[in-house]
Amino acid sequence: MDKLIPTVNRLQDVFNTVGQDEIDLPQIVVVGSQSSGKSSVLENIVGRDFLPRGSGIVTRRPLVLQLVNVPHEKEGAAGSTVPPARAQFLHLPGKVFTDMVEVRREIERETDRLAGSNKGIVKTPIHLRISSVDVLNLTLVDLPGITKIPVGDQPSDIESQTRNLVFEYISKPNSIIVAISPANVDIVNSESLKFAREVDPKGSRTIGVITKIDLMDRGTNSLEILTGRVYPLRLGFVGVVNRSQEDTVANKPIADSLAYETDFFLNHPVYRTIQQHCGTGNLAKLLNQLLMQHIRDHLPNIKTKINALISQTEQELSSYGRMTTKNDSVSNSSRLLKAVTLFATEFSNSIEGTAPEMSTAELCGGARLYYIFNEIFASGLDSVNPTANLTNHDIRTAIRNSTGPRASLFVPEIAFQLLVKPQIKSLEPPAQRCVQLAYEELMKIGLSCGNNEMRRYPRLHARVMEVVSDLLRERVGPTAAYVESLISIERA
């Protein structure tokens, strides 16, 4: 059971690295309005100050927080000390942070780097792993605080941006929702519970957290809420005490704040009777148990999906072909020759009309070339007027000049040639247009070719397209010159 959460953490890192989001992994999503105490709850669970603070929306990107428990060294070991908390970011592999101030700055830098001048919400999450002896194995997703009105330089649609991001995470069936609500605000106005109810109307995967219990008016308490009598949730409610703004500014140690919280609940006349519903420690243990149980319940389905994904990927890899050795030039040459040969065959089949897949919507390939020569070119020839520049006087004069001193019953061949040769020049424009259309169609055939074997290698496919295009382009000029020379010969 203890290996469930670390295993899911590794899967989460792998899927984030390869950009795979087909599998919905179990996770705990923390949702709350601005200034609801969400950041303080997370820092109390970790026992460290590491989250950015300030006015407005401070958290502008999802933060995937992986907490890893590191066991104490054996007692009596020489020079044994409690190791400091170690933090690592997924986007900075190999770099370890022990100063939580630097962790906070890195979160801010990474957010600003991706967001730039945009002061809105960034959907790409930051992955942070904190290893410490003081934490339980837990994975939390901290989302930007729910807001209603844009302030400062925030975009006008900040509310919809935040709402869309929150729903993107809490709508996943494998997500446990931690709905943060401050005790000094009526629970019926809780935005986090409102959002949670829209995706989890039965409250089966929502746990409520009531913050700032110590700030309630005298004579009031959250007993009815924590015991589920006001707003029932299957996973229940937990009440916590946050650090005050004064304590945060004064950098009061979180350990002192947790000690104050424990003392508050132990000595309070109402809350000491419901200790299981109070305190950050109970909240962390409950979340740890819920996450492990959630992973265990969904593990068979996750395993099935992963096995199917592995099988699909292995089939795809096998279709690429296996390398026998790391630098097997013979194998590479064979694969290259095979891909180019298949491309040439596909190009030829498209012209011959024997391709396995052909369009039924329009002419293409060899049929289109046939149409160019026998329809477009023939139509161009028919449109040429053979006597456009000749008059009856010109024809009569040519016939008389070719007969010399003798009369002739038939038109002499010399006269016919004399009249026709100047007109042959008018056949060149349709012929040159035919050349251009044939070139364009061959280019189109080349671009449409490219078997699956070649498309698996984008650089090879692009290079083949470049070679084919250059070859066809080089042949256009000589072909046009050859057509021109044929016409010139006939005119000579």
Coordinates of C-alpha atoms in Angstrom, one line a residue:
M1 CA 0.0 0.0 0.0
D2 CA 2.8 2.4 0.8
K3 CA 4.1 2.0 -2.8
L4 CA 0.9 3.1 -4.4
I5 CA 1.3 6.8 -4.2
P6 CA 5.1 6.8 -5.3
T7 CA 4.1 4.6 -8.2
V8 CA 1.4 6.9 -9.4
N9 CA 3.9 9.8 -8.9
R10 CA 6.3 8.1 -11.3
L11 CA 3.5 7.5 -13.8
Q12 CA 2.5 11.2 -13.5
D13 CA 6.1 12.3 -14.2
V14 CA 6.4 10.0 -17.2
F15 CA 3.1 11.0 -18.7
N16 CA 3.9 14.7 -18.2
T17 CA 7.3 14.2 -19.9
V18 CA 5.9 12.4 -23.0
G19 CA 2.8 14.5 -23.2
Q20 CA 0.5 11.6 -22.6
D21 CA -3.0 12.4 -21.1
E22 CA -5.1 9.5 -22.2
I23 CA -5.0 7.9 -18.7
D24 CA -6.8 9.7 -15.9
L25 CA -4.6 9.1 -12.8
P26 CA -6.0 9.5 -9.3
Q27 CA -5.1 12.8 -7.8
I28 CA -6.2 15.3 -5.1
V29 CA -7.2 18.7 -6.4
V30 CA -7.3 21.6 -4.1
V31 CA -9.9 24.3 -4.9
G32 CA -10.7 27.5 -3.1
S33 CA -11.5 31.2 -3.6
Q34 CA -8.9 33.9 -3.3
S35 CA -7.9 34.6 0.3
S36 CA -9.7 31.4 1.5
G37 CA -6.5 30.1 3.2
K38 CA -5.7 27.6 0.5
S39 CA -1.9 28.3 0.4
S40 CA -1.7 28.2 4.2
V41 CA -3.3 24.8 4.3
L42 CA -0.8 23.4 1.8
E43 CA 2.1 25.0 3.6
N44 CA 0.9 23.6 6.9
I45 CA 0.7 20.1 5.4
V46 CA 4.2 20.4 4.1
G47 CA 5.5 22.2 7.1
R48 CA 7.5 24.7 5.0
D49 CA 7.0 28.2 3.5
F50 CA 7.4 27.7 -0.2
L51 CA 4.4 29.1 -2.0
P52 CA 4.3 32.6 -3.6
R53 CA 2.2 35.2 -1.6
G54 CA 0.7 38.6 -2.4
S55 CA -2.4 40.3 -3.4
G56 CA -4.6 39.3 -6.4
I57 CA -4.1 35.9 -8.1
V58 CA -0.7 34.7 -6.9
T59 CA -1.1 31.2 -8.2
R60 CA -1.5 31.5 -11.9
R61 CA -0.5 28.0 -12.9
P62 CA -1.5 24.6 -11.5
L63 CA 1.1 23.2 -9.1
V64 CA 1.4 19.4 -8.9
L65 CA 2.9 18.9 -5.5
Q66 CA 4.3 15.5 -4.8
L67 CA 5.2 14.9 -1.1
V68 CA 7.6 12.0 -0.4
N69 CA 8.2 10.7 3.1
V70 CA 11.9 10.1 3.8
P71 CA 12.4 7.8 6.8
H72 CA 14.7 8.8 9.7
E73 CA 18.2 7.3 9.9
K74 CA 18.7 4.5 12.4
E75 CA 19.1 5.7 15.9
G76 CA 22.6 5.6 17.2
A77 CA 24.3 6.0 13.8
A78 CA 27.4 8.1 14.0
G79 CA 26.7 11.8 13.4
S80 CA 23.1 11.0 12.3
T81 CA 21.0 14.1 11.8
V82 CA 17.5 14.8 10.4
P83 CA 18.0 15.5 6.7
P84 CA 16.6 18.8 5.4
A85 CA 13.6 18.9 3.1
R86 CA 14.7 18.5 -0.5
A87 CA 12.7 20.0 -3.4
Q88 CA 13.0 19.1 -7.1
F89 CA 11.2 20.5 -10.1
L90 CA 10.5 18.3 -13.1
H91 CA 11.6 21.0 -15.5
L92 CA 15.0 21.2 -13.7
P93 CA 16.2 17.6 -13.6
G94 CA 19.1 16.9 -11.4
K95 CA 18.9 20.2 -9.4
V96 CA 18.0 20.0 -5.7
F97 CA 16.7 22.9 -3.6
T98 CA 17.0 22.9 0.2
D99 CA 16.2 26.6 0.6
M100 CA 12.4 27.0 0.4
V101 CA 12.8 30.7 -0.5
E102 CA 14.6 29.6 -3.7
V103 CA 11.7 27.2 -4.3
R104 CA 9.2 30.1 -4.1
R105 CA 11.4 32.2 -6.5
E106 CA 11.6 29.3 -9.0
I107 CA 7.8 28.9 -9.0
E108 CA 7.5 32.6 -9.7
R109 CA 10.3 32.6 -12.4
E110 CA 8.9 29.6 -14.2
T111 CA 5.4 31.1 -14.2
D112 CA 6.7 34.5 -15.5
R113 CA 8.8 32.7 -18.1
L114 CA 5.9 30.9 -19.6
A115 CA 3.3 33.6 -19.1
G116 CA 5.4 36.5 -20.3
S117 CA 3.4 39.7 -20.2
N118 CA 0.1 37.8 -19.9
K119 CA -1.3 38.2 -16.4
G120 CA -4.0 35.6 -16.9
I121 CA -4.1 31.9 -16.2
V122 CA -1.5 29.5 -17.6
K123 CA -2.7 25.9 -18.0
T124 CA 0.7 24.2 -18.1
P125 CA 1.3 22.8 -14.6
I126 CA 4.5 23.0 -12.6
H127 CA 5.6 19.7 -11.1
L128 CA 7.3 20.0 -7.7
R129 CA 8.5 17.1 -5.5
I130 CA 9.3 17.7 -1.8
S131 CA 11.0 15.0 0.2
S132 CA 11.0 15.3 3.9
V133 CA 10.8 13.3 7.2
D134 CA 7.9 15.5 8.2
V135 CA 5.4 14.7 5.4
L136 CA 3.2 11.8 4.4
N137 CA 3.2 10.4 0.9
L138 CA 0.7 12.6 -0.8
T139 CA 0.1 14.2 -4.2
L140 CA -1.8 17.4 -4.4
V141 CA -2.7 19.7 -7.3
D142 CA -2.9 23.4 -6.2
L143 CA -5.1 25.4 -8.6
P144 CA -5.4 29.2 -8.9
G145 CA -7.8 30.8 -6.6
I146 CA -11.4 31.3 -7.8
T147 CA -12.0 35.0 -8.6
K148 CA -14.9 37.1 -9.7
I149 CA -13.6 40.6 -10.6
P150 CA -10.4 41.4 -12.5
V151 CA -8.1 43.8 -10.6
G152 CA -5.0 45.6 -11.7
D153 CA -3.6 44.3 -15.0
Q154 CA -5.6 41.1 -15.0
P155 CA -7.5 40.3 -18.2
S156 CA -11.2 41.0 -18.3
D157 CA -12.1 37.3 -18.7
I158 CA -10.1 36.2 -15.7
E159 CA -13.2 34.7 -14.1
S160 CA -13.9 32.4 -17.1
Q161 CA -10.2 31.5 -17.4
T162 CA -10.1 30.4 -13.7
R163 CA -13.4 28.6 -14.0
N164 CA -12.4 26.6 -17.1
L165 CA -9.1 25.5 -15.5
V166 CA -10.7 24.4 -12.3
F167 CA -13.4 22.4 -14.1
E168 CA -10.8 20.8 -16.3
Y169 CA -9.2 19.2 -13.2
I170 CA -12.2 18.5 -11.0
S171 CA -14.3 17.1 -13.8
K172 CA -12.0 14.1 -14.0
P173 CA -13.7 11.1 -12.3
N174 CA -10.4 10.0 -10.7
S175 CA -9.9 13.4 -8.9
I176 CA -10.6 13.8 -5.2
I177 CA -11.8 17.4 -4.7
V178 CA -10.6 19.3 -1.6
A179 CA -12.9 22.3 -1.3
I180 CA -11.5 25.1 0.8
S181 CA -14.0 27.4 2.6
P182 CA -13.2 30.0 5.2
A183 CA -15.2 29.8 8.4
N184 CA -15.8 33.5 8.6
V185 CA -17.9 33.4 5.4
D186 CA -21.3 31.7 5.2
I187 CA -20.9 28.2 3.7
V188 CA -23.8 28.8 1.3
N189 CA -21.6 31.3 -0.4
S190 CA -18.7 28.9 -0.8
E191 CA -17.5 29.0 -4.5
S192 CA -15.4 25.8 -4.0
L193 CA -18.4 23.8 -2.8
K194 CA -20.5 25.2 -5.6
F195 CA -18.0 24.1 -8.2
A196 CA -17.6 20.7 -6.6
R197 CA -21.3 20.1 -6.6
E198 CA -21.6 20.7 -10.3
V199 CA -19.2 17.8 -11.1
D200 CA -19.9 15.7 -8.0
P201 CA -23.5 16.2 -7.1
K202 CA -23.6 13.3 -4.6
G203 CA -20.5 14.5 -2.8
S204 CA -18.9 11.1 -3.1
R205 CA -15.4 12.4 -4.0
T206 CA -15.4 15.8 -2.2
I207 CA -13.8 16.6 1.1
G208 CA -14.5 20.0 2.7
V209 CA -11.9 22.0 4.6
I210 CA -13.0 24.8 6.8
T211 CA -10.2 27.3 7.4
K212 CA -9.8 30.3 9.8
I213 CA -11.9 28.7 12.5
D214 CA -10.2 30.9 15.1
L215 CA -11.5 34.0 13.4
M216 CA -15.2 33.3 13.8
D217 CA -17.3 35.7 15.8
R218 CA -17.6 34.9 19.5
G219 CA -20.5 32.7 20.4
T220 CA -20.4 31.0 17.0
N221 CA -18.7 27.8 15.8
S222 CA -18.5 25.4 12.9
L223 CA -19.7 22.3 14.8
E224 CA -22.8 21.8 12.6
I225 CA -20.7 22.1 9.4
L226 CA -17.9 19.8 10.6
T227 CA -20.3 17.1 11.6
G228 CA -22.1 17.2 8.2
R229 CA -25.4 18.5 9.4
V230 CA -25.5 21.6 7.2
Y231 CA -23.9 20.4 4.0
P232 CA -23.4 16.6 3.9
L233 CA -20.3 15.2 2.2
R234 CA -19.5 11.6 2.1
L235 CA -15.8 12.3 2.9
G236 CA -16.7 14.8 5.5
F237 CA -15.2 18.1 6.7
V238 CA -12.0 19.0 8.5
G239 CA -11.4 22.3 10.3
V240 CA -8.0 23.9 10.4
V241 CA -6.4 27.1 11.8
N242 CA -4.3 29.2 9.5
R243 CA -1.4 31.5 10.2
S244 CA -2.6 35.1 10.4
Q245 CA -1.3 37.7 8.0
E246 CA 0.7 39.2 10.8
D247 CA 2.4 35.8 11.4
T248 CA 3.1 35.4 7.7
V249 CA 4.7 38.9 7.5
A250 CA 6.7 38.2 10.6
N251 CA 7.9 34.9 9.2
K252 CA 6.5 33.0 12.2
P253 CA 7.7 29.4 11.9
I254 CA 5.0 27.0 10.7
A255 CA 5.9 24.6 13.6
D256 CA 4.8 27.3 16.1
S257 CA 1.6 27.8 14.1
L258 CA 0.8 24.1 14.1
A259 CA 1.5 24.0 17.9
Y260 CA -1.0 26.9 18.3
E261 CA -3.5 25.0 16.2
T262 CA -3.2 21.9 18.3
D263 CA -3.6 23.8 21.5
F264 CA -6.6 25.7 20.1
F265 CA -8.5 22.5 19.3
L266 CA -7.5 20.7 22.5
N267 CA -8.7 23.5 24.7
H268 CA -11.7 24.7 22.8
P269 CA -14.9 23.7 24.6
V270 CA -16.7 22.7 21.4
Y271 CA -14.0 21.4 19.0
R272 CA -12.2 19.2 21.6
T273 CA -15.2 16.9 21.4
I274 CA -14.7 16.3 17.6
Q275 CA -10.9 15.9 17.4
Q276 CA -11.2 13.6 14.3
H277 CA -12.6 16.6 12.4
C278 CA -9.9 19.1 13.4
G279 CA -6.3 19.9 12.7
T280 CA -3.8 19.9 9.8
G281 CA -2.4 16.6 11.0
N282 CA -5.7 14.8 10.8
L283 CA -6.3 16.4 7.4
A284 CA -3.0 15.1 6.0
K285 CA -3.6 11.6 7.3
L286 CA -7.1 11.6 5.9
L287 CA -5.9 12.8 2.5
N288 CA -3.2 10.1 2.5
Q289 CA -5.7 7.4 3.3
L290 CA -8.2 8.6 0.8
L291 CA -5.6 8.8 -2.0
M292 CA -4.3 5.3 -1.3
Q293 CA -7.8 3.9 -1.2
H294 CA -8.7 5.8 -4.4
I295 CA -5.6 4.5 -6.2
R296 CA -6.4 0.9 -5.0
D297 CA -10.0 1.1 -6.2
H298 CA -9.0 2.4 -9.6
L299 CA -5.7 0.5 -10.0
P300 CA -7.2 -2.5 -12.1
N301 CA -8.7 -0.1 -14.6
I302 CA -5.5 2.0 -14.8
K303 CA -3.5 -1.2 -15.3
T304 CA -5.7 -2.3 -18.1
K305 CA -5.4 1.0 -19.9
I306 CA -1.6 1.1 -19.4
N307 CA -1.2 -2.5 -20.8
A308 CA -3.4 -1.6 -23.8
L309 CA -1.2 1.5 -24.3
I310 CA 2.0 -0.6 -24.0
S311 CA 0.7 -3.1 -26.5
Q312 CA -0.3 -0.4 -29.0
T313 CA 3.1 1.3 -28.7
E314 CA 4.9 -2.0 -29.1
Q315 CA 3.0 -2.7 -32.3
E316 CA 3.9 0.7 -33.6
L317 CA 7.5 0.3 -32.7
S318 CA 7.7 -3.1 -34.4
S319 CA 6.2 -1.6 -37.5
Y320 CA 9.2 0.8 -37.6
G321 CA 11.6 -2.0 -37.8
R322 CA 14.3 -3.0 -35.3
M323 CA 17.9 -2.0 -35.4
T324 CA 20.2 -5.0 -35.1
T325 CA 23.2 -2.9 -33.9
K326 CA 23.6 0.7 -32.8
N327 CA 25.5 1.7 -35.9
D328 CA 24.2 -0.7 -38.5
S329 CA 24.7 1.2 -41.7
V330 CA 23.7 -1.8 -43.8
S331 CA 20.3 -2.0 -42.0
N332 CA 19.8 1.8 -42.4
S333 CA 20.6 1.7 -46.1
S334 CA 18.2 -1.2 -46.6
R335 CA 15.5 0.6 -44.8
L336 CA 16.2 3.8 -46.7
L337 CA 16.2 2.0 -50.1
K338 CA 12.9 0.2 -49.2
A339 CA 11.2 3.5 -48.3
V340 CA 12.4 5.3 -51.4
T341 CA 11.4 2.3 -53.6
L342 CA 7.9 2.3 -52.1
F343 CA 7.6 6.0 -52.7
A344 CA 8.6 5.5 -56.4
T345 CA 6.2 2.6 -56.7
E346 CA 3.4 4.7 -55.3
F347 CA 4.2 7.6 -57.6
S348 CA 4.2 5.3 -60.6
N349 CA 0.9 3.6 -59.5
S350 CA -0.8 7.0 -59.2
I351 CA 0.1 7.7 -62.8
E352 CA -0.8 4.3 -64.0
G353 CA -4.1 4.2 -62.1
T354 CA -3.3 1.1 -60.1
A355 CA -3.0 2.8 -56.6
P356 CA -4.9 0.9 -53.9
E357 CA -6.6 4.1 -52.8
M358 CA -8.0 6.6 -55.3
S359 CA -10.3 9.6 -55.1
T360 CA -13.8 9.4 -56.3
A361 CA -14.5 13.1 -56.0
E362 CA -12.1 14.4 -58.7
L363 CA -9.7 13.4 -61.4
C364 CA -6.1 12.8 -60.2
G365 CA -2.9 11.1 -61.3
G366 CA -2.7 9.6 -64.7
A367 CA -6.4 10.4 -65.4
R368 CA -5.8 14.1 -64.8
L369 CA -2.8 14.0 -67.1
Y370 CA -4.9 12.3 -69.8
Y371 CA -7.6 15.0 -69.3
I372 CA -4.9 17.8 -69.7
F373 CA -3.6 16.4 -73.0
N374 CA -6.9 15.3 -74.6
E375 CA -9.3 17.9 -73.2
I376 CA -7.5 21.1 -72.2
F377 CA -4.8 20.9 -74.8
A378 CA -7.1 19.8 -77.5
S379 CA -9.6 22.6 -76.6
G380 CA -6.7 25.1 -76.8
L381 CA -5.8 23.9 -80.3
D382 CA -9.4 24.1 -81.4
S383 CA -9.6 27.7 -80.3
V384 CA -6.7 28.7 -82.6
N385 CA -8.0 30.4 -85.8
P386 CA -5.6 29.1 -88.6
T387 CA -6.4 32.1 -90.9
A388 CA -6.4 34.8 -88.2
N389 CA -3.7 36.8 -90.0
L390 CA -4.5 35.9 -93.6
T391 CA -6.8 37.6 -96.1
N392 CA -8.2 36.2 -99.3
H393 CA -5.8 38.5 -101.2
D394 CA -2.9 36.9 -99.3
I395 CA -4.0 33.4 -100.1
R396 CA -4.7 34.2 -103.8
T397 CA -1.3 35.9 -104.1
A398 CA 0.6 33.0 -102.5
I399 CA -1.1 30.5 -104.8
R400 CA -0.4 32.5 -107.9
N401 CA 3.2 33.0 -106.9
S402 CA 3.8 29.3 -106.3
T403 CA 2.5 28.3 -109.8
G404 CA 4.9 30.6 -111.7
P405 CA 4.0 31.0 -115.4
R406 CA 1.7 28.0 -115.4
A407 CA -1.9 27.8 -114.3
S408 CA -2.8 25.1 -111.7
L409 CA -6.0 23.3 -111.0
F410 CA -5.0 22.4 -107.4
V411 CA -3.4 24.5 -104.7
P412 CA 0.3 23.8 -104.8
E413 CA 2.0 22.3 -101.7
I414 CA 4.5 25.1 -101.7
A415 CA 1.7 27.6 -101.3
F416 CA 0.2 25.6 -98.5
Q417 CA 3.5 25.5 -96.6
L418 CA 4.0 29.2 -97.3
L419 CA 0.6 30.0 -95.7
V420 CA 0.8 27.5 -92.8
K421 CA 4.3 28.1 -91.4
P422 CA 3.6 31.6 -90.1
Q423 CA 0.5 30.3 -88.4
I424 CA 2.2 27.5 -86.5
K425 CA 3.5 30.0 -84.0
S426 CA 0.0 30.4 -82.6
L427 CA 0.2 26.7 -81.5
E428 CA 2.9 27.5 -78.9
P429 CA 0.8 29.1 -76.1
P430 CA -1.6 26.1 -75.8
A431 CA 1.4 23.8 -75.9
Q432 CA 3.3 25.7 -73.2
R433 CA 0.1 25.8 -71.0
C434 CA -0.1 22.0 -71.4
V435 CA 3.5 21.7 -70.1
Q436 CA 2.8 23.9 -67.1
L437 CA -0.4 22.0 -66.2
A438 CA 1.4 18.6 -66.5
Y439 CA 4.1 19.9 -64.2
E440 CA 1.6 21.1 -61.6
E441 CA -0.2 17.8 -61.7
L442 CA 3.1 15.8 -61.3
M443 CA 4.0 18.0 -58.3
K444 CA 0.6 17.3 -56.8
I445 CA 1.1 13.6 -57.3
G446 CA 4.4 13.8 -55.6
L447 CA 3.0 15.7 -52.6
S448 CA 0.2 13.2 -52.2
C449 CA 2.6 10.2 -52.2
G450 CA 4.5 9.1 -49.1
N451 CA 3.7 5.7 -47.6
N452 CA 3.4 5.1 -43.9
E453 CA 7.0 3.7 -43.8
M454 CA 8.3 7.1 -45.0
R455 CA 6.0 9.3 -43.0
R456 CA 7.4 7.8 -39.8
Y457 CA 10.6 9.7 -40.7
P458 CA 9.5 13.3 -41.2
R459 CA 13.0 14.5 -42.2
L460 CA 13.4 11.8 -44.8
H461 CA 9.9 12.5 -46.2
A462 CA 10.7 16.2 -46.3
R463 CA 14.0 15.6 -48.1
V464 CA 12.3 13.3 -50.7
M465 CA 9.7 15.9 -51.3
E466 CA 12.4 18.5 -51.8
V467 CA 14.3 16.2 -54.3
V468 CA 11.1 15.4 -56.3
S469 CA 10.2 19.1 -56.4
D470 CA 13.6 20.2 -57.5
L471 CA 13.7 17.5 -60.2
L472 CA 10.4 18.4 -61.7
R473 CA 11.2 22.1 -61.5
E474 CA 14.5 21.5 -63.3
R475 CA 12.6 19.6 -66.1
V476 CA 10.1 22.3 -66.8
G477 CA 12.5 24.6 -68.5
P478 CA 14.0 22.0 -70.9
T479 CA 10.5 20.7 -71.7
A480 CA 9.3 24.2 -72.5
A481 CA 12.4 24.8 -74.6
Y482 CA 11.9 21.5 -76.5
V483 CA 8.2 22.4 -77.3
E484 CA 9.4 25.8 -78.6
S485 CA 12.1 24.1 -80.7
L486 CA 9.6 21.7 -82.2
I487 CA 7.4 24.6 -83.3
S488 CA 10.4 26.5 -84.6
I489 CA 11.4 23.5 -86.7
E490 CA 8.0 23.2 -88.2
R491 CA 8.2 26.9 -89.1
A492 CA 11.6 26.6 -90.7

